[in-house]
Amino acid sequence: MTTDSSNSKSQLTMMPIHKKQIEIKTHNDLKNIIFLMFLYFLQGIPIGLTASLPYILSSRNVSYSHQAIFSFASWPFAIKLLWAPIVDSLHIKRIGKRKSWLVPIQYLIGFFMILFANDVHEMIEINKKINTNEIYMLTSIFFMFTFLAATQDIAVDGWGLTMLSKEKSSWASICNNAGSTAGILVGNSLFLILESKNFSNNYIRPFFGLESQKYGLVDLSGFMHFFGLVFIVSTTLILFLKQEKNFYHDESLDNNLSIKETFNLLNKIIKLDSIKTLLLILFTSKVAFATSSIRILKMIEAGVPKETLGLLNSFFQFIQILTPILASNFFDLTKPLEAFLKIYPIRLLIATFSKIILI
């Protein structure tokens, strides 16, 4: 009788403690999900800004050959696997494995945005005609922005593995998609809308009772200066206020491999049959949508205002933000290819239909 009563008493004592632990874990996960989305949002700003340049260049009657040169600015994300093992291996222990890269990279993005803001503005907004040398200069500047954003992405992806508990680890990919898409929306669509003189004068300024002007609400220089400051201030707060903790509780994620060991491990992973199949899918799955950027440029050439396309893009990007969050209720996130296989045929039909309309 004494034993039974003591056991029941211990169970009653443990119940509130266990409940409190669950509440703490949930609270930490929620904070870290918001923080992770914010990091991916920052990453999306330079990506979106880079993606907005072809719209502006096309409206300035820049040739397709020059725009093809500028397209190299987006390459770093396609080849970031080449330096990812370096980011994963080298770090300063006192600062943290991920913050050792995240902090200096985001500072560089912020400083370079402020440093090159006026030069980019002069080449694109002030000059009547953009020559070949300026195209190479713009490509170099935005290649650097994309390279830094891709490196930040490597660090954030790694931090996302340990930032969330095992129960919420699948949310890391949702944070990636929703956060970076939101950043791209601001850096691309929202910028194009606010930069437009016509859209500002026809819709925004009358709403607030302001007089029409010969310019939009923002220009490229002001946009880059503002978000340069956002990067610097937010990175300073992360440096001093955010600590790295392994909430996933998997010690293998904290293993410190040398650069050579990390490249060897990457080589072994790539040689796996399942990875080879996945790489084949990733390399070929977007071939059907390869002409989408050309369609947009052709629409601008036909007279469709870039701000109209930006407004249209903002609608689709908003859907892209909500889709992975809503999909988490319908698909097993531990089997991401299941969702891909079900949604891909629908995307293919929509792409085919849009091409038929434009033809």
PDB file of N, CA, C and O in Angstrom, residues 40 42-52 74 77 113 145-146 149-150 153 180 183-184 187-188:
ATOM      1  N   TYR A  40      16.149  33.930 -43.379  1.00  0.00           N
ATOM      2  CA  TYR A  40      15.891  33.628 -44.792  1.00  0.00           C
ATOM      3  C   TYR A  40      15.287  34.841 -45.512  1.00  0.00           C
ATOM      4  O   TYR A  40      15.527  35.042 -46.703  1.00  0.00           O
ATOM      5  N   LEU A  42      16.104  37.990 -44.904  1.00  0.00           N
ATOM      6  CA  LEU A  42      17.258  38.827 -45.235  1.00  0.00           C
ATOM      7  C   LEU A  42      17.969  38.297 -46.473  1.00  0.00           C
ATOM      8  O   LEU A  42      18.388  39.063 -47.352  1.00  0.00           O
ATOM      9  N   GLN A  43      18.092  36.988 -46.542  1.00  0.00           N
ATOM     10  CA  GLN A  43      18.752  36.368 -47.692  1.00  0.00           C
ATOM     11  C   GLN A  43      18.028  36.683 -48.988  1.00  0.00           C
ATOM     12  O   GLN A  43      18.647  36.878 -50.034  1.00  0.00           O
ATOM     13  N   GLY A  44      16.699  36.759 -48.915  1.00  0.00           N
ATOM     14  CA  GLY A  44      15.905  36.991 -50.117  1.00  0.00           C
ATOM     15  C   GLY A  44      16.012  38.397 -50.677  1.00  0.00           C
ATOM     16  O   GLY A  44      15.729  38.610 -51.868  1.00  0.00           O
ATOM     17  N   ILE A  45      16.430  39.372 -49.854  1.00  0.00           N
ATOM     18  CA  ILE A  45      16.505  40.766 -50.312  1.00  0.00           C
ATOM     19  C   ILE A  45      17.491  40.934 -51.471  1.00  0.00           C
ATOM     20  O   ILE A  45      17.113  41.426 -52.547  1.00  0.00           O
ATOM     21  N   PRO A  46      18.784  40.545 -51.311  1.00  0.00           N
ATOM     22  CA  PRO A  46      19.701  40.697 -52.455  1.00  0.00           C
ATOM     23  C   PRO A  46      19.342  39.799 -53.633  1.00  0.00           C
ATOM     24  O   PRO A  46      19.598  40.173 -54.792  1.00  0.00           O
ATOM     25  N   ILE A  47      18.728  38.638 -53.356  1.00  0.00           N
ATOM     26  CA  ILE A  47      18.311  37.762 -54.455  1.00  0.00           C
ATOM     27  C   ILE A  47      17.202  38.434 -55.259  1.00  0.00           C
ATOM     28  O   ILE A  47      17.220  38.451 -56.489  1.00  0.00           O
ATOM     29  N   GLY A  48      16.208  38.985 -54.541  1.00  0.00           N
ATOM     30  CA  GLY A  48      15.106  39.663 -55.216  1.00  0.00           C
ATOM     31  C   GLY A  48      15.559  40.896 -55.975  1.00  0.00           C
ATOM     32  O   GLY A  48      15.087  41.171 -57.088  1.00  0.00           O
ATOM     33  N   LEU A  49      16.502  41.628 -55.380  1.00  0.00           N
ATOM     34  CA  LEU A  49      17.023  42.830 -56.034  1.00  0.00           C
ATOM     35  C   LEU A  49      17.749  42.466 -57.331  1.00  0.00           C
ATOM     36  O   LEU A  49      17.604  43.139 -58.351  1.00  0.00           O
ATOM     37  N   THR A  50      18.526  41.380 -57.270  1.00  0.00           N
ATOM     38  CA  THR A  50      19.218  40.892 -58.476  1.00  0.00           C
ATOM     39  C   THR A  50      18.207  40.476 -59.537  1.00  0.00           C
ATOM     40  O   THR A  50      18.398  40.750 -60.731  1.00  0.00           O
ATOM     41  N   ALA A  51      17.118  39.824 -59.104  1.00  0.00           N
ATOM     42  CA  ALA A  51      16.093  39.368 -60.048  1.00  0.00           C
ATOM     43  C   ALA A  51      15.297  40.525 -60.642  1.00  0.00           C
ATOM     44  O   ALA A  51      14.689  40.382 -61.712  1.00  0.00           O
ATOM     45  N   SER A  52      15.284  41.686 -59.962  1.00  0.00           N
ATOM     46  CA  SER A  52      14.533  42.838 -60.482  1.00  0.00           C
ATOM     47  C   SER A  52      15.292  43.589 -61.577  1.00  0.00           C
ATOM     48  O   SER A  52      14.681  44.306 -62.375  1.00  0.00           O
ATOM     49  N   SER A  74      23.366  35.404 -61.065  1.00  0.00           N
ATOM     50  CA  SER A  74      22.562  34.484 -60.245  1.00  0.00           C
ATOM     51  C   SER A  74      23.194  33.101 -60.097  1.00  0.00           C
ATOM     52  O   SER A  74      22.608  32.222 -59.453  1.00  0.00           O
ATOM     53  N   PHE A  77      24.195  30.539 -56.448  1.00  0.00           N
ATOM     54  CA  PHE A  77      23.296  29.602 -55.780  1.00  0.00           C
ATOM     55  C   PHE A  77      23.322  28.227 -56.436  1.00  0.00           C
ATOM     56  O   PHE A  77      23.045  27.220 -55.787  1.00  0.00           O
ATOM     57  N   MET A 113      26.069  46.973 -49.854  1.00  0.00           N
ATOM     58  CA  MET A 113      24.844  47.614 -50.342  1.00  0.00           C
ATOM     59  C   MET A 113      24.948  49.138 -50.235  1.00  0.00           C
ATOM     60  O   MET A 113      24.591  49.872 -51.158  1.00  0.00           O
ATOM     61  N   PHE A 145      26.876  40.049 -54.496  1.00  0.00           N
ATOM     62  CA  PHE A 145      25.730  40.004 -53.590  1.00  0.00           C
ATOM     63  C   PHE A 145      25.149  38.592 -53.519  1.00  0.00           C
ATOM     64  O   PHE A 145      24.837  38.078 -52.438  1.00  0.00           O
ATOM     65  N   THR A 146      25.000  37.961 -54.695  1.00  0.00           N
ATOM     66  CA  THR A 146      24.421  36.619 -54.735  1.00  0.00           C
ATOM     67  C   THR A 146      25.359  35.600 -54.106  1.00  0.00           C
ATOM     68  O   THR A 146      24.916  34.670 -53.418  1.00  0.00           O
ATOM     69  N   ALA A 149      24.945  36.016 -50.416  1.00  0.00           N
ATOM     70  CA  ALA A 149      23.647  35.473 -50.007  1.00  0.00           C
ATOM     71  C   ALA A 149      23.662  33.948 -50.019  1.00  0.00           C
ATOM     72  O   ALA A 149      23.084  33.307 -49.135  1.00  0.00           O
ATOM     73  N   ALA A 150      24.337  33.352 -51.009  1.00  0.00           N
ATOM     74  CA  ALA A 150      24.437  31.890 -51.080  1.00  0.00           C
ATOM     75  C   ALA A 150      25.254  31.344 -49.912  1.00  0.00           C
ATOM     76  O   ALA A 150      24.931  30.288 -49.348  1.00  0.00           O
ATOM     77  N   ASP A 153      23.179  31.459 -46.928  1.00  0.00           N
ATOM     78  CA  ASP A 153      22.217  30.356 -47.002  1.00  0.00           C
ATOM     79  C   ASP A 153      22.816  29.058 -46.474  1.00  0.00           C
ATOM     80  O   ASP A 153      22.145  28.289 -45.771  1.00  0.00           O
ATOM     81  N   SER A 180      12.570  33.179 -47.506  1.00  0.00           N
ATOM     82  CA  SER A 180      13.306  33.680 -48.675  1.00  0.00           C
ATOM     83  C   SER A 180      12.357  34.228 -49.734  1.00  0.00           C
ATOM     84  O   SER A 180      12.667  35.228 -50.391  1.00  0.00           O
ATOM     85  N   GLY A 183      11.393  37.679 -48.718  1.00  0.00           N
ATOM     86  CA  GLY A 183      12.488  38.600 -49.011  1.00  0.00           C
ATOM     87  C   GLY A 183      12.577  38.923 -50.496  1.00  0.00           C
ATOM     88  O   GLY A 183      12.796  40.085 -50.884  1.00  0.00           O
ATOM     89  N   ILE A 184      12.395  37.901 -51.336  1.00  0.00           N
ATOM     90  CA  ILE A 184      12.417  38.114 -52.784  1.00  0.00           C
ATOM     91  C   ILE A 184      11.251  38.997 -53.208  1.00  0.00           C
ATOM     92  O   ILE A 184      11.387  39.868 -54.075  1.00  0.00           O
ATOM     93  N   GLY A 187      12.336  42.514 -52.277  1.00  0.00           N
ATOM     94  CA  GLY A 187      13.456  42.980 -53.089  1.00  0.00           C
ATOM     95  C   GLY A 187      13.145  43.063 -54.573  1.00  0.00           C
ATOM     96  O   GLY A 187      13.817  43.798 -55.311  1.00  0.00           O
ATOM     97  N   ASN A 188      12.124  42.343 -55.009  1.00  0.00           N
ATOM     98  CA  ASN A 188      11.789  42.311 -56.434  1.00  0.00           C
ATOM     99  C   ASN A 188      10.472  43.043 -56.693  1.00  0.00           C
ATOM    100  O   ASN A 188      10.447  44.185 -57.134  1.00  0.00           O
TER     101      ASN A 188
END
